[in-house]
Short mmCIF file of C-alpha atoms in Angstrom, two decimals:
data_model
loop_
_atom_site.label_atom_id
_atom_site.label_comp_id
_atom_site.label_asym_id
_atom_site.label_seq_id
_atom_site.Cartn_x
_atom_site.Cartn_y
_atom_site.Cartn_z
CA UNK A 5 11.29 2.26 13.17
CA UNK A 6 8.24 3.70 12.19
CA UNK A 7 4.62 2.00 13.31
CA UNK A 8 1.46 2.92 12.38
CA UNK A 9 -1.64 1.89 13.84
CA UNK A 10 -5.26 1.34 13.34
CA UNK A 11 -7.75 0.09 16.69
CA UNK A 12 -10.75 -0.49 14.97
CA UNK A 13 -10.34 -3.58 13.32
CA UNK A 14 -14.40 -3.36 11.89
CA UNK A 15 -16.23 0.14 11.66
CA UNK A 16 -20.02 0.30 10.01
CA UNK A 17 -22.37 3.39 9.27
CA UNK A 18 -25.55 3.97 8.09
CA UNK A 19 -25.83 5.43 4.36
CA UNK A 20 -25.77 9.37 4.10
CA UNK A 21 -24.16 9.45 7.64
CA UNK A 22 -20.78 10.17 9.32
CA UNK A 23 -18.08 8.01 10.24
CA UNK A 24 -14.08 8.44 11.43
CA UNK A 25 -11.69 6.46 11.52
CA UNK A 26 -8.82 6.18 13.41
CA UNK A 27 -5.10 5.85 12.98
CA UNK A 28 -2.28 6.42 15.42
CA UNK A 29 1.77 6.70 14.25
CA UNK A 30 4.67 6.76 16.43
CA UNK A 31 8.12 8.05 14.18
CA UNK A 32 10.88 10.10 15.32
CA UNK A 33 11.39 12.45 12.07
CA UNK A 34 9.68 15.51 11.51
CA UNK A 35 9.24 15.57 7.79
CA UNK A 36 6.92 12.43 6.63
CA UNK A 37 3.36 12.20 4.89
CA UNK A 38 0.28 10.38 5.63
CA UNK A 39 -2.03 8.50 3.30
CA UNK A 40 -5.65 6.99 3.81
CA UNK A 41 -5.91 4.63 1.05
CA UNK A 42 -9.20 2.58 -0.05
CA UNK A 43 -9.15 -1.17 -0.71
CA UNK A 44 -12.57 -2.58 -2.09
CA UNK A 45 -13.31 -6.30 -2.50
CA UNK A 46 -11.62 -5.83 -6.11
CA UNK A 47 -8.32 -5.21 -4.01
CA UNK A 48 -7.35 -2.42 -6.37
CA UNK A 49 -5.22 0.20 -3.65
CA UNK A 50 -7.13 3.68 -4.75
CA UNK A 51 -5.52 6.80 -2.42
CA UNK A 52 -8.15 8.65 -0.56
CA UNK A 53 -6.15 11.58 0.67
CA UNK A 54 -2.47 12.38 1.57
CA UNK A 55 -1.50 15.25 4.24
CA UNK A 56 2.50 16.68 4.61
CA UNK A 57 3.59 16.55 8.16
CA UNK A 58 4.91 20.11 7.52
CA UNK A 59 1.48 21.50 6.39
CA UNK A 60 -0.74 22.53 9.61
CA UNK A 61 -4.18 22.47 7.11
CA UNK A 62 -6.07 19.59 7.50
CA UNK A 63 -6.35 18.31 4.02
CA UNK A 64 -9.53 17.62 2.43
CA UNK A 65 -10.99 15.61 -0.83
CA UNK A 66 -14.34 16.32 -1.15
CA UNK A 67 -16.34 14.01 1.02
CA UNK A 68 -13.61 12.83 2.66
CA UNK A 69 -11.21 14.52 5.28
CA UNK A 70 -8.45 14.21 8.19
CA UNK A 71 -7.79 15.83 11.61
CA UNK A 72 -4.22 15.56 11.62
CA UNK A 73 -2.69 15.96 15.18
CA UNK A 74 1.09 16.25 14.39
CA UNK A 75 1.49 16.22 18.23
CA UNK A 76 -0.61 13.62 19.52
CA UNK A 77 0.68 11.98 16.31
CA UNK A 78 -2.83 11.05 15.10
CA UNK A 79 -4.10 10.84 11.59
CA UNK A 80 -8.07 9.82 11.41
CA UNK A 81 -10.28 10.10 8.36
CA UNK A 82 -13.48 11.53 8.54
CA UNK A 83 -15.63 10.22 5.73
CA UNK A 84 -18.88 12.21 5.48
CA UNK A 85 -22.55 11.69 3.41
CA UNK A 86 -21.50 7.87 3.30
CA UNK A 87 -22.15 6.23 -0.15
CA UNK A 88 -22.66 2.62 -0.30
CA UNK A 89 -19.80 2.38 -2.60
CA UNK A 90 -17.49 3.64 0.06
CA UNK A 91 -17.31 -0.15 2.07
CA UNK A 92 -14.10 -1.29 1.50
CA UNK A 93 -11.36 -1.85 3.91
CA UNK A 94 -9.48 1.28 4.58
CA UNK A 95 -5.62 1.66 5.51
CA UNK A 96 -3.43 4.24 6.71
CA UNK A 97 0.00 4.70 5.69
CA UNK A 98 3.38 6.57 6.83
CA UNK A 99 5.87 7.43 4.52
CA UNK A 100 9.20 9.25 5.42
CA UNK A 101 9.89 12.66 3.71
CA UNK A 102 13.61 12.11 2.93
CA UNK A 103 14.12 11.03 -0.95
CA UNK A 104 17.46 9.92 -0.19
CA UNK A 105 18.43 6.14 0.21
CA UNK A 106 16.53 3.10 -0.53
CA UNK A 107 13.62 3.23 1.35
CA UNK A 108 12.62 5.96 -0.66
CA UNK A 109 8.76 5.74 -1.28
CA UNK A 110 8.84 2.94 1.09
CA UNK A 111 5.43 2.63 2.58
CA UNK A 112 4.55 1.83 6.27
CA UNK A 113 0.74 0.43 6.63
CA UNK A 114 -1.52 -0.06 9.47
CA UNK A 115 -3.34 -3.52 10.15
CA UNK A 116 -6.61 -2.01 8.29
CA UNK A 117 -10.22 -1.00 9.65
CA UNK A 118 -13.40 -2.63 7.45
CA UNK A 119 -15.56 -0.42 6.92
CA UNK A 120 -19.73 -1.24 6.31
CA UNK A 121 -21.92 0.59 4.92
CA UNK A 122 -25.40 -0.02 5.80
CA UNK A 123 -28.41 1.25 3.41
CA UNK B 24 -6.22 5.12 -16.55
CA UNK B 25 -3.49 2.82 -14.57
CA UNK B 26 -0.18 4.13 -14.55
CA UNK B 27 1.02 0.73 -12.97
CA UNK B 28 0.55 -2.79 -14.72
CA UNK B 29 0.57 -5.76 -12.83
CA UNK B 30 0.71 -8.96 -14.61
CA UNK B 31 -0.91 -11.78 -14.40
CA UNK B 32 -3.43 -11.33 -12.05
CA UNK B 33 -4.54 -14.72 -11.24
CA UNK B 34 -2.53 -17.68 -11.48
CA UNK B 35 -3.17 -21.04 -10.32
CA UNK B 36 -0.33 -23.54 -10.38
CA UNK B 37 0.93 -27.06 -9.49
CA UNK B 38 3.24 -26.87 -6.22
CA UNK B 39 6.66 -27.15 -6.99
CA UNK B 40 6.21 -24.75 -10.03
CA UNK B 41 7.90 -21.23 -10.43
CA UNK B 42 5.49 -18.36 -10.89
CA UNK B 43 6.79 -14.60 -12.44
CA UNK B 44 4.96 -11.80 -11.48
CA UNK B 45 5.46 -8.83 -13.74
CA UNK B 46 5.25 -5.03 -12.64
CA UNK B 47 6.16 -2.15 -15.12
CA UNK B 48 5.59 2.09 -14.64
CA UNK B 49 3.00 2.95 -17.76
CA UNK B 50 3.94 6.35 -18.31
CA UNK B 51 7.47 7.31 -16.05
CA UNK B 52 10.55 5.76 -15.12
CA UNK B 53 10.69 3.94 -11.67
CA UNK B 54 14.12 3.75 -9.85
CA UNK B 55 12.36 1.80 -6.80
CA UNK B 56 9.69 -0.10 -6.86
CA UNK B 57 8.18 -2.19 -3.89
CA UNK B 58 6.23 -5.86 -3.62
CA UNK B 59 3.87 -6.66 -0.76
CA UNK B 60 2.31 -9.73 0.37
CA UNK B 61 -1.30 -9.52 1.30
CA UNK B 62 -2.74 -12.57 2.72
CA UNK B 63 -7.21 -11.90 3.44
CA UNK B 64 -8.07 -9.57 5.82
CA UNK B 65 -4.94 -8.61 6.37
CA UNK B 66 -2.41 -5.41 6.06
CA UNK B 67 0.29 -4.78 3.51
CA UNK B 68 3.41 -6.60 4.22
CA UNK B 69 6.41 -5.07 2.67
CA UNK B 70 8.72 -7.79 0.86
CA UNK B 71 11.00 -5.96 -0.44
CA UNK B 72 12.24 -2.95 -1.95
CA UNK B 73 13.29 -3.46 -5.60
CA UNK B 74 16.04 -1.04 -7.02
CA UNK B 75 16.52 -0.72 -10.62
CA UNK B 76 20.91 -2.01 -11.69
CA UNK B 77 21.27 -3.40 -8.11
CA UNK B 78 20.32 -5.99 -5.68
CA UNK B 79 16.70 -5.72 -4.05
CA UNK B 80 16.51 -5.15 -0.53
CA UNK B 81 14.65 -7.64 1.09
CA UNK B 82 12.46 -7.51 4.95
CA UNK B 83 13.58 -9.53 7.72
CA UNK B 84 12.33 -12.59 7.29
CA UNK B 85 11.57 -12.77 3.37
CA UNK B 86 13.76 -15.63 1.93
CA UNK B 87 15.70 -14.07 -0.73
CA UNK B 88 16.06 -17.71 -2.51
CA UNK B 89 12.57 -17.60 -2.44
CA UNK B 90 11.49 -14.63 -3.62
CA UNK B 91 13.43 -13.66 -6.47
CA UNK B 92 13.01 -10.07 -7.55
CA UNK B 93 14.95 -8.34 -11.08
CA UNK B 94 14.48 -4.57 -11.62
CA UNK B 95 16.36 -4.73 -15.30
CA UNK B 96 15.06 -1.48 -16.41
CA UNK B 97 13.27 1.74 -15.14
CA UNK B 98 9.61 0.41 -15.95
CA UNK B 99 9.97 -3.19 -15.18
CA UNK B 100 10.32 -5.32 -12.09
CA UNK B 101 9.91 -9.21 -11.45
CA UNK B 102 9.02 -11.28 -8.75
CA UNK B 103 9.61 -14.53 -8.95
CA UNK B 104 8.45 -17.09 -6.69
CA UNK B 105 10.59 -19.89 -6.87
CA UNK B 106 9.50 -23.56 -6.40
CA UNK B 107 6.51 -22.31 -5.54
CA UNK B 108 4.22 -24.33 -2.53
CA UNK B 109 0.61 -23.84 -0.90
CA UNK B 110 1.80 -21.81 1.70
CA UNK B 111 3.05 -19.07 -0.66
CA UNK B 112 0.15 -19.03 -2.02
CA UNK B 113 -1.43 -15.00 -1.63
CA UNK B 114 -2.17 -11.63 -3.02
CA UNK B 115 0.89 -10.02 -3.98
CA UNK B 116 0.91 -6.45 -5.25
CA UNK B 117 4.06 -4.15 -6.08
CA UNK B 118 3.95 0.22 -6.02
CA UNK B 119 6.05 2.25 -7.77
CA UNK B 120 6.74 6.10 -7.53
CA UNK B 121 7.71 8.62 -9.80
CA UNK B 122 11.26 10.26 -9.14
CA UNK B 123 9.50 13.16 -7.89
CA UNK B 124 9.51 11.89 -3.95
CA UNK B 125 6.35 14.22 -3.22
CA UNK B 126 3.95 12.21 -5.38
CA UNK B 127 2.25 9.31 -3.85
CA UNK B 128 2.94 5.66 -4.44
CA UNK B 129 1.01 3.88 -7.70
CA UNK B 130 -0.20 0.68 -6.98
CA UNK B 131 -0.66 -2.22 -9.60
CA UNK B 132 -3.91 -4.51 -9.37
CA UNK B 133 -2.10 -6.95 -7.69
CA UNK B 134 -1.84 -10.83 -8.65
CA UNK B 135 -3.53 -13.42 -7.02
CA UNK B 136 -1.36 -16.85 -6.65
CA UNK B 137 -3.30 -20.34 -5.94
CA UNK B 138 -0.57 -23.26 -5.23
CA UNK B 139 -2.47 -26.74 -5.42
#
């Protein structure tokens, strides 16, 4: 079974400046995708950024950005220029690449880092 | 603008009640859609996997009696919390994907169930 998880239960950072999070998966399949997703106090789930397993390009979304290390099997978000309106509690996600079966879509979450931003 | 509806979110009932939860796909058919339990400060835990014309499949541990879920048709799926007491009381939020397996997971607002 797939696990993904996050260490830092609480992160904070100081407006305008850098942060990273961290997130750690162990799976035995090659073909998957990763997801940061953004959970604010209105607990609406809002997708950050997603990265293929198969794609060696760390992807990027304007402020916001992973170092994917299929290897080491690590997934971290870097979030940079930190807005105030980025607090929320963030959570990475695992999601196999086969679309066959029932567990299609099926999404595998880590525990969840807070995240404070400080003006 | 949302392409998943989740319905109602807030709902504050007397114990012993049954509480629906409603989830349909806006704009694209949904052949699976999922429910999670969130309780505060907490992950996402998976409840179970809802598949449209045939039985849900539910996570070790989730009492199927319980937690009734009906995916009748490609935009809709229920959860239904039967006989509901203060210890079910949580977030609960469902996801659904388009049939295109690339594309990411939509996530409704989720609803927010008080037991008293």
């Amino acid at each position: 079974a797939q696990t993904v998880t996050q260490s830092q239960p609480e992160m904070s950072v100081q407006e305008a400046e850098t942060v990273t999070l961290s997130c750690t998966y162990d799976t035995s399949e090659s073909d998957y995708y990763l997801f940061w997703y953004k959970q604010p106090p209105s607990r609406q789930m809002i997708l950050v950024i997603r990265q293929e397993a198969y794609k060696q390009q760390n992807a990027t979304e304007n402020r916001f950005s992973v170092n994917f290390q299929k290897a080491a099997k690590s997934f971290s978000l870097k979030i940079s220029d930190s807005q105030l309106g980025d607090a929320a509690m963030y959570f990475c996600a695992y999601r196999r690449g086969d679309a066959g079966g029932t567990s299609y879509g099926k999404l595998t979450f880590g525990q969840g880092t807070i995240l404070t931003v400080h003006p | 603008g949302a392409v998943v509806s989740q319905h109602p979110s807030r709902v504050i009932c007397k114990s012993g009640t049954s509480v629906k939860i409603e989830c349909r796909s806006l704009d694209f058919q949904a052949t699976t859609m999922f429910w999670y339990r969130q309780f505060p400060k907490q992950s996402l835990m998976l409840m179970a996997t809802s598949n449209e014309g045939s039985k849900a499949t539910y996570e070790q541990g989730v009492e199927k009696d319980k937690f009734l879920i009906n995916h009748a048709s490609l935009t809709l799926s229920t959860l239904t919390v039967t006989s509901a007491h203060p210890e079910d009381s949580s977030f609960y939020i469902c996801s659904a994907g388009r049939a295109t397996y690339s594309q990411p997971q939509h996530f409704g607002d989720g609803t927010r169930l008080s037991i008293l």
